[in-house]
Every structure is written in C-alpha cells, then in structure tokens.
XYZ file of C-alpha atoms in Angstrom:
744
model
C -25.494 -6.001 48.340
C -28.092 -8.139 46.176
C -28.400 -4.960 43.883
C -24.808 -4.529 43.691
C -24.718 -8.004 42.518
C -27.630 -7.623 40.535
C -26.535 -4.555 38.350
C -23.088 -5.995 38.523
C -23.661 -9.068 36.413
C -26.320 -7.450 34.234
C -23.133 -4.983 33.325
C -20.505 -8.030 32.995
C -23.291 -9.954 31.116
C -23.722 -6.711 28.844
C -20.084 -6.580 28.354
C -19.522 -10.119 27.511
C -22.524 -10.096 24.631
C -21.448 -6.345 23.367
C -17.898 -8.572 22.933
C -18.970 -11.573 21.867
C -20.934 -9.576 18.944
C -17.533 -7.368 17.715
C -15.720 -10.335 17.900
C -18.639 -12.672 15.394
C -18.200 -8.994 13.043
C -13.959 -8.482 13.483
C -13.752 -12.606 12.423
C -16.589 -12.181 9.442
C -14.416 -9.314 7.984
C -11.447 -11.085 8.179
C -13.156 -13.940 6.679
C -14.584 -11.818 4.058
C -10.819 -10.313 3.407
C -9.352 -13.359 3.049
C -11.749 -14.540 0.360
C -11.272 -11.431 -1.621
C -7.434 -11.844 -1.902
C -8.014 -15.131 -2.717
C -9.999 -14.546 -5.655
C -7.535 -11.599 -6.369
C -4.812 -13.898 -6.606
C -6.621 -16.762 -8.662
C -7.203 -13.715 -11.293
C -3.686 -12.659 -10.684
C -5.064 -9.458 -8.473
C -2.311 -10.223 -5.679
C 0.431 -9.332 -8.257
C 1.501 -5.853 -8.673
C 2.111 -5.211 -12.149
C 5.214 -3.293 -11.512
C 5.122 -1.974 -7.794
C 3.946 -3.841 -4.413
C 3.982 -3.302 -0.848
C 5.662 -6.061 1.247
C 5.088 -6.166 4.798
C 7.406 -7.446 7.513
C 5.666 -9.240 10.166
C 7.993 -9.636 12.339
C 7.611 -5.242 13.138
C 4.190 -4.859 11.806
C 1.930 -4.239 15.225
C -1.512 -4.082 13.462
C -1.829 -0.482 13.994
C -3.623 0.261 10.605
C -2.192 3.848 9.766
C -0.714 2.006 6.523
C -4.630 0.735 5.647
C -5.740 4.276 6.385
C -2.635 6.455 4.553
C -3.431 3.882 1.249
C -4.788 6.374 -1.429
C -5.627 3.101 -3.756
C -9.087 1.464 -1.514
C -8.360 -2.437 -1.065
C -4.824 -2.798 -2.150
C -4.075 -3.369 2.172
C -6.096 -4.603 4.950
C -5.429 -5.938 8.761
C -6.233 -9.538 8.960
C -4.819 -11.368 12.455
C -4.347 -7.882 13.471
C -1.307 -6.901 10.904
C -1.395 -5.474 7.497
C -2.045 -7.995 4.934
C -1.386 -7.666 0.723
C -5.289 -7.950 -0.294
C -5.208 -6.052 -4.082
C -1.050 -5.560 -5.187
C -1.939 -4.808 -8.629
C -4.065 -1.550 -7.687
C -0.981 -0.623 -5.836
C 0.525 2.263 -8.530
C 3.567 3.231 -5.838
C 2.338 6.397 -3.754
C 4.134 4.981 -0.676
C 2.033 6.317 1.472
C 1.990 3.172 3.913
C 5.780 3.119 3.350
C 6.266 6.522 4.817
C 3.532 6.307 7.866
C 4.053 3.048 8.732
C 5.522 4.196 12.603
C 7.687 1.038 13.142
C 9.137 0.952 9.423
C 6.636 -2.486 8.798
C 6.098 -2.005 5.256
C 8.365 -1.265 1.887
C 7.170 0.069 -2.230
C 9.376 -2.072 -4.265
C 9.479 -3.238 -7.947
C 8.110 -6.261 -8.328
C 10.358 -9.184 -9.020
C 13.031 -6.813 -9.960
C 16.270 -9.086 -10.181
C 14.201 -11.216 -13.184
C 12.367 -8.578 -15.159
C 13.251 -7.278 -18.966
C 10.770 -4.628 -18.787
C 12.300 -2.381 -16.531
C 15.743 -0.512 -17.357
C 18.817 -0.771 -16.072
C 19.543 2.899 -14.789
C 22.033 3.963 -11.944
C 21.287 6.156 -9.125
C 21.248 9.305 -11.467
C 18.916 8.040 -13.749
C 21.801 7.605 -16.400
C 21.748 4.141 -18.266
C 25.766 2.637 -17.191
C 27.750 2.517 -19.893
C 25.820 5.267 -22.344
C 27.186 7.854 -20.621
C 24.587 11.285 -21.264
C 21.814 9.050 -21.776
C 19.118 9.076 -19.301
C 15.852 7.743 -18.571
C 12.758 9.703 -16.512
C 9.290 9.239 -15.562
C 7.170 6.256 -16.061
C 9.499 4.307 -18.515
C 11.540 4.187 -15.100
C 8.539 1.884 -13.580
C 7.483 4.340 -11.618
C 3.592 6.032 -12.055
C 3.276 8.508 -10.338
C 3.004 12.216 -11.405
C 5.046 13.582 -8.736
C 7.746 11.365 -9.201
C 7.852 11.984 -13.009
C 8.252 16.244 -12.351
C 11.303 14.901 -9.552
C 13.117 12.734 -12.145
C 12.507 15.503 -14.723
C 14.136 18.245 -12.675
C 16.560 15.640 -11.580
C 18.267 15.157 -14.665
C 18.354 19.033 -16.108
C 20.222 19.444 -12.933
C 22.260 16.565 -13.485
C 23.377 18.379 -17.156
C 23.708 21.671 -15.769
C 26.080 20.226 -13.246
C 28.280 18.351 -15.717
C 28.014 20.971 -18.384
C 31.442 22.564 -20.051
C 31.834 25.009 -22.792
C 32.055 23.407 -26.063
C 34.520 25.868 -28.083
C 34.072 23.164 -31.524
C 30.560 23.669 -31.353
C 28.930 26.651 -29.278
C 25.275 25.851 -30.624
C 25.509 22.010 -29.327
C 21.965 21.016 -27.386
C 23.026 20.557 -23.795
C 19.533 18.090 -23.783
C 16.970 16.672 -26.064
C 14.016 16.003 -24.044
C 12.205 13.220 -25.944
C 8.599 12.909 -24.706
C 6.403 15.957 -23.161
C 4.749 14.487 -20.442
C 5.185 15.616 -16.728
C 8.605 14.050 -16.489
C 9.371 15.537 -19.634
C 8.231 19.341 -19.447
C 9.732 19.564 -15.923
C 12.792 18.391 -17.548
C 12.305 21.466 -20.162
C 11.534 23.863 -17.425
C 14.614 23.138 -14.929
C 16.787 23.180 -18.023
C 15.334 27.169 -19.048
C 15.894 28.150 -15.433
C 19.593 26.890 -14.992
C 20.223 28.239 -18.539
C 20.538 24.972 -20.459
C 20.301 24.866 -24.180
C 17.668 22.182 -24.872
C 14.798 21.018 -26.618
C 11.193 19.048 -25.669
C 10.006 16.350 -28.460
C 6.472 15.252 -28.832
C 5.019 12.969 -31.033
C 1.252 14.377 -30.430
C 0.150 17.823 -31.567
C -0.004 18.871 -27.537
C 2.065 18.072 -25.094
C 0.212 16.061 -21.977
C 1.680 12.598 -22.917
C -0.003 9.756 -21.403
C -1.975 11.962 -18.701
C -3.186 13.449 -22.556
C -4.861 10.261 -23.525
C -7.146 9.521 -20.757
C -10.567 9.556 -21.296
C -12.686 12.811 -20.466
C -12.588 14.468 -17.147
C -10.689 10.954 -16.082
C -9.823 12.260 -12.178
C -5.997 12.455 -11.960
C -4.106 12.108 -8.404
C -0.916 14.177 -8.655
C -0.391 14.645 -4.626
C 0.763 18.083 -4.153
C 4.193 18.691 -6.164
C 5.899 21.550 -7.417
C 6.987 22.450 -11.093
C 9.586 24.525 -11.476
C 9.397 27.937 -13.457
C 6.015 27.400 -11.229
C 5.599 26.519 -7.890
C 3.612 24.084 -6.512
C 0.321 22.872 -7.924
C -2.654 24.368 -6.016
C -4.330 21.046 -5.753
C -3.839 17.300 -4.970
C -6.125 16.338 -8.001
C -6.929 17.349 -10.650
C -9.474 16.341 -13.955
C -7.012 15.226 -17.109
C -8.668 18.660 -18.812
C -7.349 20.812 -15.968
C -4.294 19.209 -15.680
C -3.202 19.127 -19.519
C -4.145 22.734 -19.311
C -2.538 24.119 -16.582
C 0.526 22.375 -18.458
C 0.401 24.008 -21.491
C -0.472 27.175 -20.052
C 2.919 27.036 -18.343
C 4.712 25.958 -21.310
C 3.480 29.087 -23.198
C 3.959 31.347 -20.377
C 7.861 30.110 -20.250
C 7.761 29.958 -24.143
C 9.375 26.670 -23.835
C 11.258 25.185 -27.013
C 8.876 22.281 -27.827
C 7.985 20.760 -30.829
C 5.153 19.005 -30.891
C 4.188 15.903 -34.192
C 7.906 14.898 -33.943
C 8.207 10.986 -33.922
C 10.827 9.595 -32.318
C 13.689 6.699 -34.061
C 16.156 6.091 -32.126
C 19.360 7.485 -30.490
C 23.221 7.264 -31.682
C 26.393 7.681 -29.873
C 28.222 9.925 -32.153
C 31.659 8.874 -30.831
C 32.578 11.980 -29.361
C 30.571 12.107 -26.095
C 27.428 13.632 -27.690
C 24.075 12.284 -29.297
C 22.340 11.653 -32.808
C 19.072 11.692 -31.970
C 16.924 10.154 -34.834
C 13.461 11.504 -35.045
C 10.688 12.112 -37.771
C 11.950 15.537 -39.062
C 16.018 14.453 -38.998
C 18.176 14.093 -36.958
C 19.253 16.164 -33.717
C 22.243 16.738 -31.817
C 23.060 17.247 -28.190
C 25.495 16.291 -25.667
C 22.370 14.642 -23.679
C 19.592 12.917 -23.770
C 16.068 12.485 -21.670
C 14.066 10.062 -22.774
C 10.400 10.451 -21.214
C 8.735 8.146 -23.453
C 6.025 6.733 -20.904
C 5.736 2.806 -20.757
C 2.751 2.336 -22.753
C 4.210 3.202 -26.047
C 2.159 2.400 -28.876
C -1.455 0.722 -28.207
C -1.339 -2.767 -28.550
C -3.557 -3.718 -31.734
C -5.317 -7.422 -31.219
C -4.614 -8.927 -35.179
C -8.137 -9.594 -35.694
C -9.433 -9.354 -39.368
C -11.448 -5.951 -39.551
C -9.319 -4.300 -36.812
C -8.401 -2.031 -39.802
C -11.866 -0.469 -39.907
C -12.588 3.225 -39.560
C -14.573 2.244 -36.340
C -12.060 0.811 -34.485
C -10.565 3.326 -31.970
C -7.274 3.125 -28.976
C -8.402 5.799 -26.737
C -11.656 7.882 -26.226
C -10.971 11.528 -25.870
C -14.705 12.975 -25.767
C -17.855 10.061 -24.890
C -20.462 12.882 -26.146
C -19.452 12.380 -29.731
C -21.158 9.153 -29.149
C -24.636 8.697 -29.002
C -27.264 6.355 -29.684
C -24.468 3.849 -30.803
C -23.851 0.044 -30.378
C -20.486 0.076 -28.588
C -17.641 -2.342 -27.910
C -15.420 -1.902 -25.038
C -12.245 -4.262 -25.712
C -10.530 -4.784 -21.791
C -10.791 -4.728 -18.858
C -8.574 -1.992 -17.025
C -8.990 1.188 -15.733
C -8.673 3.279 -18.834
C -10.856 0.262 -20.231
C -13.990 0.832 -17.935
C -13.991 4.649 -17.646
C -14.475 4.108 -21.647
C -17.115 1.909 -21.088
C -18.786 4.220 -18.050
C -18.020 7.321 -19.790
C -19.718 5.857 -22.912
C -22.850 4.598 -21.293
C -23.495 7.420 -19.534
C -24.453 8.560 -23.447
C -28.232 9.065 -24.859
C -29.080 6.303 -27.180
C -25.493 4.252 -26.091
C -25.201 -0.126 -25.891
C -22.541 -0.273 -24.021
C -20.308 -3.944 -23.988
C -17.182 -5.094 -22.216
C -15.297 -8.036 -23.492
C -12.500 -9.211 -20.932
C -10.553 -12.472 -21.652
C -10.590 -12.990 -18.041
C -13.240 -14.820 -15.447
C -13.409 -10.692 -13.253
C -11.966 -7.474 -13.190
C -8.677 -7.879 -10.843
C -7.161 -4.512 -11.244
C -9.822 -1.025 -10.686
C -9.856 1.155 -8.602
C -12.241 0.630 -5.545
C -14.220 3.516 -7.210
C -14.156 2.286 -10.712
C -15.273 -1.414 -9.329
C -18.311 0.201 -7.592
C -19.159 2.456 -10.555
C -19.057 -0.477 -13.253
C -20.813 -2.857 -10.812
C -23.839 -0.569 -10.427
C -23.829 0.339 -14.711
C -24.503 -3.257 -14.881
C -27.243 -3.378 -12.182
C -29.168 -0.739 -13.649
C -28.793 -2.052 -17.220
C -26.740 0.601 -18.659
C -23.470 -1.253 -19.575
C -22.939 -5.049 -19.972
C -19.847 -7.486 -19.390
C -18.883 -10.658 -21.272
C -16.378 -12.560 -18.911
C -14.084 -14.783 -20.259
C -14.392 -13.584 -24.248
C -12.093 -12.333 -26.462
C -12.765 -10.704 -30.054
C -12.139 -12.516 -32.894
C -13.654 -10.110 -35.823
C -14.580 -6.908 -36.919
C -17.337 -5.961 -39.987
C -18.710 -2.929 -40.238
C -22.441 -3.704 -39.029
C -21.163 -6.580 -36.069
C -18.455 -7.968 -34.278
C -17.891 -11.470 -33.251
C -16.516 -12.867 -29.723
C -15.551 -16.372 -29.078
C -15.847 -17.673 -25.321
C -13.035 -18.840 -23.568
C -14.361 -21.732 -22.794
C -11.882 -24.371 -24.722
C -14.729 -24.579 -27.410
C -13.692 -22.700 -30.872
C -17.339 -22.553 -32.084
C -18.652 -20.716 -29.166
C -19.186 -17.562 -30.198
C -21.248 -15.001 -30.052
C -22.166 -11.594 -32.852
C -23.245 -8.605 -31.498
C -24.580 -5.699 -34.082
C -21.699 -2.779 -33.305
C -21.158 0.573 -34.743
C -18.070 0.938 -32.832
C -15.192 -0.875 -31.467
C -12.717 0.663 -28.597
C -9.548 -1.528 -28.148
C -8.013 -0.216 -24.686
C -5.616 -3.642 -24.182
C -2.686 -1.883 -23.222
C -0.035 -0.589 -24.925
C 3.087 -2.144 -26.774
C 6.053 -1.708 -24.352
C 8.927 1.042 -25.896
C 11.521 -1.975 -24.865
C 12.660 -2.657 -28.155
C 13.376 1.606 -28.971
C 14.654 1.799 -25.908
C 17.275 -1.149 -26.545
C 18.069 0.263 -30.050
C 18.997 2.972 -28.376
C 21.254 2.016 -25.676
C 19.312 0.950 -23.089
C 19.823 -2.153 -21.464
C 17.254 -4.550 -20.040
C 19.369 -6.909 -18.806
C 18.192 -8.354 -15.235
C 22.762 -9.017 -14.323
C 23.257 -6.088 -15.245
C 21.510 -4.650 -11.853
C 23.584 -4.580 -8.921
C 22.179 -7.111 -6.577
C 19.557 -5.314 -4.582
C 19.222 -6.234 -0.756
C 16.419 -9.167 -0.623
C 13.574 -7.638 1.481
C 14.187 -10.378 4.583
C 12.349 -9.488 8.235
C 14.296 -7.243 10.427
C 12.761 -8.536 13.650
C 11.065 -6.146 15.608
C 14.352 -3.796 16.433
C 13.769 -4.629 20.173
C 18.014 -4.489 20.806
C 18.711 -1.320 19.891
C 15.509 -0.090 22.224
C 16.371 -1.730 25.416
C 20.308 -0.577 24.644
C 19.016 3.293 25.135
C 16.528 2.327 27.600
C 19.402 0.161 29.456
C 21.083 3.608 29.225
C 18.912 6.190 30.869
C 17.705 3.831 33.397
C 21.380 3.430 34.426
C 22.059 7.188 34.367
C 19.082 7.898 36.441
C 20.411 4.464 38.817
C 23.660 6.385 38.637
C 22.383 9.942 39.712
C 20.227 7.625 43.155
C 23.276 6.339 43.916
C 25.317 9.143 43.943
C 22.935 11.324 46.201
C 22.058 7.803 48.215
C 23.056 9.582 51.215
C 19.863 11.168 51.082
C 17.628 8.803 49.307
C 17.878 5.879 52.110
C 16.946 7.990 54.697
C 13.658 7.158 56.409
C 11.088 9.743 54.909
C 10.372 11.626 57.973
C 14.340 12.405 58.284
C 14.462 13.486 54.945
C 13.897 17.336 55.809
C 16.588 17.636 58.143
C 18.972 16.630 55.336
C 20.812 19.682 53.655
C 19.387 17.945 49.753
C 16.366 18.279 50.613
C 16.034 21.542 49.148
C 17.581 19.978 46.395
C 16.182 16.441 45.640
C 12.287 17.061 47.465
C 9.165 16.524 44.942
C 8.616 19.936 45.644
C 11.842 21.462 45.399
C 14.585 22.067 42.946
C 15.761 19.489 41.125
C 12.778 17.292 42.151
C 10.212 19.342 41.442
C 11.603 20.165 37.720
C 12.212 16.461 36.903
C 7.864 15.907 38.509
C 7.256 18.966 35.519
C 9.503 17.224 33.059
C 8.033 14.210 34.011
C 4.358 16.149 32.683
C 5.757 17.287 29.892
C 7.073 14.184 28.383
C 3.357 12.053 29.369
C 1.773 14.890 26.946
C 4.438 14.187 24.343
C 4.031 11.120 24.565
C 0.096 11.038 24.432
C 0.303 13.303 21.014
C 1.509 10.392 19.226
C -2.084 8.923 19.651
C -2.943 12.613 17.923
C -0.380 12.407 15.217
C -1.933 8.978 14.278
C -4.905 10.523 13.077
C -4.847 11.187 9.225
C -6.292 14.652 9.936
C -2.711 15.585 10.990
C -0.657 13.640 8.380
C 1.317 15.982 6.744
C 2.075 18.849 9.322
C 3.411 16.948 12.318
C 6.250 15.379 10.750
C 6.492 11.376 10.239
C 4.694 9.029 12.011
C 7.864 6.573 12.670
C 9.694 9.324 14.276
C 6.734 10.087 16.604
C 6.864 6.459 17.324
C 10.157 6.244 18.432
C 9.155 9.460 20.608
C 6.413 7.788 22.256
C 8.391 4.880 23.133
C 11.724 7.088 24.482
C 9.490 9.625 25.471
C 7.826 6.648 27.910
C 10.705 5.319 29.421
C 12.413 8.677 30.090
C 9.122 9.693 31.527
C 8.831 6.955 34.523
C 12.313 8.000 35.176
C 11.946 11.542 35.506
C 9.287 10.219 37.587
C 10.711 7.903 39.679
C 13.595 10.496 40.533
C 10.510 12.899 41.506
C 9.230 10.830 43.890
C 12.503 11.150 46.064
C 12.408 6.806 45.331
C 10.052 6.680 47.733
C 6.515 7.086 45.763
C 3.738 7.566 48.891
C 0.135 6.119 49.241
C -1.197 9.419 47.528
C -2.351 10.560 44.280
C 1.049 11.200 42.979
C 2.333 8.190 44.008
C -0.801 6.291 42.397
C 0.223 8.115 39.008
C 4.013 7.179 39.209
C 2.675 3.189 38.932
C -0.009 4.386 36.430
C 2.864 5.703 34.896
C 4.579 2.478 35.134
C 1.790 0.088 33.823
C 1.388 1.976 31.100
C 5.225 1.547 30.170
C 4.527 -2.293 30.931
C 1.683 -2.528 28.611
C 2.645 -0.722 25.986
C 6.203 -2.713 25.649
C 3.863 -5.998 25.207
C 2.104 -4.220 22.885
C 5.234 -3.123 21.003
C 7.341 -5.860 20.842
C 5.440 -9.329 22.321
C 2.006 -8.625 20.666
C 3.600 -8.872 17.589
C 4.600 -12.792 17.500
C 1.456 -14.172 17.716
C -0.073 -12.412 14.312
C 2.868 -12.904 12.717
C 2.223 -16.549 13.093
C -1.237 -16.120 12.233
C -0.681 -14.408 9.060
C 2.227 -16.733 8.248
C -0.349 -19.215 8.359
C -2.902 -17.740 5.873
C -0.125 -17.130 3.718
C 0.846 -20.731 3.818
C -2.894 -21.415 3.167
C -3.277 -18.921 0.072
C -0.286 -20.790 -1.320
C -1.599 -24.299 -0.722
C -4.815 -23.239 -2.564
C -3.458 -21.259 -5.375
C -1.544 -24.317 -6.386
C -3.637 -26.800 -5.896
C -5.915 -24.753 -8.343
C -3.544 -24.128 -10.990
C -1.749 -27.660 -11.293
C -5.696 -28.595 -12.082
C -5.724 -26.326 -14.959
C -3.541 -28.733 -17.159
C -5.374 -31.882 -16.162
C -8.159 -33.350 -18.317
C -11.770 -32.505 -17.436
C -12.701 -35.283 -15.537
C -9.722 -34.350 -13.219
C -10.287 -30.885 -12.828
C -13.971 -31.214 -11.955
C -13.137 -33.856 -9.080
C -10.053 -31.136 -8.064
C -13.112 -28.109 -8.372
C -14.813 -30.737 -5.816
C -12.419 -30.798 -3.325
C -11.884 -27.518 -3.327
C -14.948 -26.708 -2.991
C -15.728 -29.784 0.417
C -12.132 -28.045 1.470
C -13.825 -24.458 1.914
C -16.819 -25.717 3.310
C -14.171 -27.905 6.170
C -11.915 -24.552 6.784
C -15.122 -22.643 7.163
C -16.349 -24.844 9.863
C -12.598 -25.277 11.823
C -11.679 -21.841 11.198
C -14.543 -19.275 10.914
C -16.982 -20.413 13.741
C -17.786 -17.237 15.544
C -16.896 -18.413 19.556
C -12.982 -19.474 20.815
C -15.826 -22.791 22.189
C -16.940 -23.518 18.618
C -13.532 -23.720 17.424
C -12.296 -26.108 20.163
C -15.380 -28.420 19.568
C -14.353 -28.140 15.737
C -10.827 -29.068 16.287
C -12.171 -32.277 17.756
C -14.422 -33.104 15.661
C -13.212 -31.571 12.313
C -10.513 -34.087 11.990
C -13.005 -37.228 12.109
C -15.190 -35.053 9.688
C -12.603 -34.157 7.468
C -11.336 -37.999 7.217
C -14.953 -38.936 6.183
C -15.612 -36.173 3.948
C -11.724 -36.820 1.972
C -12.276 -40.944 2.241
C -15.758 -40.161 0.040
C -14.059 -37.862 -2.425
C -11.427 -40.845 -2.898
C -14.069 -43.310 -3.655
C -15.365 -40.324 -5.607
C -12.832 -39.772 -7.768
C -11.603 -43.312 -8.812
C -15.170 -44.234 -9.320
C -14.915 -41.088 -12.213
C -12.002 -42.396 -13.684
C -9.572 -40.138 -12.205
C -6.062 -41.757 -11.309
C -4.741 -42.985 -7.994
C -2.226 -40.779 -8.511
C -4.497 -37.774 -8.624
C -6.537 -38.777 -5.531
C -3.725 -38.657 -3.994
C -2.351 -35.593 -4.979
C -5.581 -33.741 -4.452
C -6.174 -34.952 -1.064
C -2.946 -34.676 0.000
C -3.223 -30.847 -0.463
C -6.508 -30.664 1.039
C -5.232 -32.153 4.242
C -2.466 -29.768 4.331
C -4.778 -27.052 3.666
C -6.743 -28.166 6.774
C -4.208 -28.583 9.028
C -2.896 -24.812 8.070
C -6.181 -23.611 8.476
C -6.532 -25.280 12.059
C -3.353 -23.336 13.076
C -4.066 -19.822 12.158
C -7.717 -19.967 13.706
C -5.741 -21.379 17.296
C -3.500 -18.322 16.822
C -6.004 -16.333 15.960
C -7.471 -17.235 19.234
C -4.500 -16.833 21.013
C -4.338 -13.367 19.332
C -7.790 -12.464 20.372
C -6.720 -12.872 24.040
C -3.667 -10.529 23.880
C -5.229 -8.060 22.520
C -6.887 -7.146 25.605
C -3.573 -5.840 26.868
C -4.234 -2.881 24.201
C -7.620 -1.984 25.786
C -5.852 -2.320 29.370
C -3.430 -0.086 27.726
C -5.621 2.356 26.373
C -7.408 2.460 29.896
C -4.130 2.597 31.921
C -3.488 6.218 29.950
C -7.238 7.388 30.869
C -6.480 6.538 34.001
C -2.934 8.213 34.035
C -4.026 11.310 32.997
C -6.212 11.606 35.551
C -4.155 10.672 38.425
C -2.131 13.716 36.558
C -3.929 16.324 36.533
C -5.971 15.880 39.572
C -1.857 15.206 41.218
C -1.526 18.928 39.375
C -4.312 20.555 40.700
C -3.163 18.919 44.426
C -0.293 19.884 44.533
C -0.838 23.782 43.155
C -3.328 24.086 45.512
C -1.102 22.418 48.439
C 1.490 25.005 47.887
C -0.476 28.150 47.640
C -2.221 27.207 50.697
C 1.389 26.636 52.279
C 1.921 30.078 50.554
C -0.462 31.687 52.519
C -0.164 30.511 56.001
C 3.415 32.132 55.728
C 2.546 34.645 54.815
C -0.407 35.025 57.091
C 2.168 33.917 59.851
C-alpha cells in the first residue's frame, strides 16, 4: 500500500509539474502573440491593405486549422483558445482559412468596402453597372491571387461568348478587346480563342506577364493549383517569377494568341451603339466588349524630390547581377522593396541601405522578415527607419529623419537609387473609361456579425433522430419491456436481440459510425487537406455520426446495456458525445469573452497612443510614461504564471495601480501637463487595467474548461479499445457457439 501511495504521489506531482510548465509556456506564447499584434496595430500592420480575415468568436472553437492552413505565416494565431488576427496586412486573400474552418467561423473579405474609393463597383459578372460590355478582371478588382485572376479572365470570356450575336453591319468588329497581358488578360485571351471569339490582347510592356514580369529575379510566385484554358492544370503550386512568365509566353506562342505588346492603353469610350472604342498609343480599337485587366499598381509612384530624373534612379529591379560594387539606396518597406534590397545585398561589393518612413516593417511576409533580420545582423544590409529621401545627386543622396526636426538629415555616398514605394492607382484612368468607384453604388453588403454557434439546427436534427429511435423502441415496447431472461422466449428476439437481425445490424452500424466519426481527426491533418473534401463537411459528419452512433448502440443493446465490454463501450460512447458537445458549443463562450476583452484592451491602448500623438512634446512624454507603467502593471496582473499568482495580483494589483497612477498624476502636474490631459490619460489607463484583469480571469476559467477536451480525447481512446475488445469477444464467442452447435 505504501509503495502504491508513494508511486502514485510521484506520478501525480510529475503530472502537476508538467501541467504547470505547459501552462507557463502557453501564457508566454499568448503574451508574445498579443505583443506582436499590438505592435502591428501601432504601425498599421493589423489593418489589411485590401483583404482581411474576420473571426466570428461565437463559432470559433479553437481547433487551430485556420492557423495551419494559412500560407502567409503570422496572419493568424490562437489566443485564449480562439483564432486572432495578428498581422492582417500580410493577408493576400488565399482564403484557405475560410475554406478549412470546420465551423464556418472565419471569413475573408474586402476591408471597409462600404467606404473604399479604390475598389471598382462591379456586378456578379465582373461588369461595370451602367456600362454594358465593360468588364474588369484580376488584381484591379481588389483580388490579388493569380488563381483568382485566371478565374476572372476565364469568366469574362465565357460571358462575352454567351452574349455573342452575329453582327451583319460590322462582321469584323472584335468581340472583346483585352487590356493587360497578366494572368487575367492571358486567361481571357485563351478562353476567347477556345470559344471562337474575335479578340485582341494589348500589353504596354515589351512582353507579356503583367505585374509578375516586373518582379525581381527569382522571386517565388505562389499560384496554388490552377487551370489555364487551352493548357490545363499548372504542374506546380509555386513557381519562380522567370518560370511562370516563361510558361505564359510559351503558351501564348503555342496558341498563336493575338497579342500586341508595346501598346499603351489610354481610355475607353462608349460608341453609342452598344460597342466600345478603346483609345491606345497606336490609335483606336473598336470592340463589342472590353476587359480591363490592368492590375492595381499602375505607374510607379514617384517621390517628387530633386534629382529624381537622374538616370541612376530606377523603379524596379530585373537582374541584381548587373549591380556589383555599387552603393545602393532602396526606398520603400514592402515585400518588393525588401526583396530588391536583399537581392542587391547578395552581390559582391555592394553597400545597400533601405530607407523606410515607418518605425518598422509591417507588411512583410515572414520569410522576408527573417531574411532581412539576418542580413542586418550580418552587416550585409542597413536599414534607416523613420526616414525619407529629400534629394538625389550624382554622387550622393540626402535622407531626413522624421522626428519633426527638418535639419536632422544625413548624406550618403550613392551610385544607384531604387524607388519601390508602390504605384499610382489607375483609378483616374478607369473612371475616365466609365468605371465607377462610388461606394454608394455598391449593393449593401451583408454585415459580418456573430452568427451564433449553430446549436439550434443541430439540436433539431439530434432531436429528430432521437425521436425516431424512441418511436422504434415504443413500437417494440412489448419486447424491450421484458426482463432480460424472458426475452429469448419472445418472437421478436430473433430480430431485436443484440446478436440477431436488426439488433446485430445496428451494432455493426454503430461500429462503422464510430470509425467514420474518428476519421474527422485524420481529416484535420494538413496531409489530407486537399483530398478528402471540405473540413466543414467533415465537422458536420463528426457531429451527426456521434449522435447516430449512440442511438444505434442503445438500440443494439436491446435498451438494456449490461455490465460487460459492450455495456461499458456504450457508456464510453455516451460520455464521448457529452464531452464533445461541451467542447463544440459550451466551450466557445468563455474563450470568446476572454478574446473580446483582449480586443477591447488593444483598442484602448491604441486610442491612448493615437490621441497623444497630436499633443505637445511634454504631454506626449507623460502619456508614453503612463503607457510604460501600465504595461508593467498589466504584466503583473495578467501574465503571472499561475492561477494563484493572478489571484494575489487581483487583491494587490488595484492598490499597486492606484499608487502608480497617483504618482504619475503628481509627476504630470509638476511637469506642466494640464489637469484635463492628466485625468484623460489616467482614466484610459484604469480602463485598460480593468480590461486586462477581466481577460486574465476569463483565461483562468478557460484553462479549467480545457480539461474537458483532454477528457474527450481520453474517452475516445478508451472507447476505441472497448469497442475493439467487444467485437473480438463477440466474434470469438459467436464462433465458439457455432462450433458447439456443430459438435452436437
């Protein structure tokens, strides 16, 4: 007994220690994630440029599938057991998170669509309302993926073909004039040829490729599996820029596409007879329909600084190997600018400096951020944050630091300047052509609100199945109400007994349903993400098969489970259903409350920071000091490593906060900060601290409820073992009875 007690105590302490360490690590990870999100919000990284994921916290159950499915690292993370948008600016619209979420808790949408004036107004056919025959496709529609661009171009050509009618008066009039030979324009031309349309494809650059052709050398382009008309599926999911452009050019040559390169688009004009006149640098082109696949970047954005007209200034890098032993300045902080700087820094003898107006990079993809950090650490690259270029001279450049002091400048020896500060949006050109960007003309979008857990329809279906099982039991009540030892005498025993007829078939059905139910765990693995259907469908199947398995097992047991392997398996199945239901529906509430407090806290911090930016220097310094002290108080009250630590912080934290805020108020008044500003800052600090404390205690409650998930998994393991033993025993016992009967 003493040995058992000693070993049991040792195991219990080891488990408790392991749990405490895991909990400590989880809190540290969450804290790092929230710090990253707050830092991103301060530099606008939390705001997506075009597309953004929106999480419905009432549905999110914290499975983490969206985090693992997202190809862009750092966009999403799990905080308090639910998905949280960390770096929204890195979202480019793959929507893998939306497709893979098993409960439909995440949506990828255009950010602030009701207010944006840089997104065209289009109908479901990609046609500009009020301008019949004028279509847009690809990146210009606010969708950046190559796959989406190809789908757009294909759809436009199909719509043109559907509308095509024989025009006797102008038989040679083009069916469609396609502007832009990027992925959307190329797909439109290929589909137009496949459908027998009369078309032309215009491109202002010397070769096809669109925006992709202007990427730096060897830049990797992720396409996802796509199908190109007249070519078929692309063999790979990602290509280097050169590979993809070469493939497109080869396809265009093999299909003898009607491509005219070096032709600059100017505008379109409605002729008045339903056709269009496309004005270009080589004269007008007449067509019944126009597909504008221009992209969003338009012309490279110029800085308007002295010396920008010098020949050493470029707006894109095509081959870094042409620059060696050079002193280079790269202006910009996006992926293109950083990739250009990294490519140049790899060339022998180059001295590369990046000038960026913000305090840190905020839109970079994870791999680019890692590469630039490594390059800076190894002195291959230098970065000047919060600077802007003010002058360019043949042998030098001048950059100014954005600290409010106009005289704070630095001269750098320089041979080449690359300006990669984005492009001038083609909005004006498109508006001149008849495309509207007026948000009031867009149909009212369905607001993204919490849709609830979906428990009501699930309960209806479960109740219907249960009533059906109850009806079957009542219909055969004359058998099920008999005592177990009387049932073999009943005429229905051959059909309803556990080892006979319907009863036996229901036992087999229950076993099959359990297997199908557990396959959901396999499907959640990223290894099977592309081959086994949607995860949402599997989640529905997981819930349905769980309920049906219980009902089949209950009837299989002849409504009287015994103290046997089969009976124990049935009760394990009931426990699995109960713990699963808690994890699916009830568990979402507490994480939602904690995540909601975190969002409130981030909003309060951001408001304090942004409001104080417009204050005088003394007031700003005071606000910054309050923020620092507040972070320390939140660290003590929210991120202690144990429940006991946070309970102690709850008692002593408010007293500590009051002392800290009183001291800060005295310091602020002594420094000359107005009483109104002091009160405003401290009021926000109190609210932030209160919100942080609430989030911490909801997190503690969530941690306790998390044990239900572990219970659910262990019950599932126990169930599998019991069912397997039950089947083996039943088959062995059945074989024994069969042999005994044969011997007799």
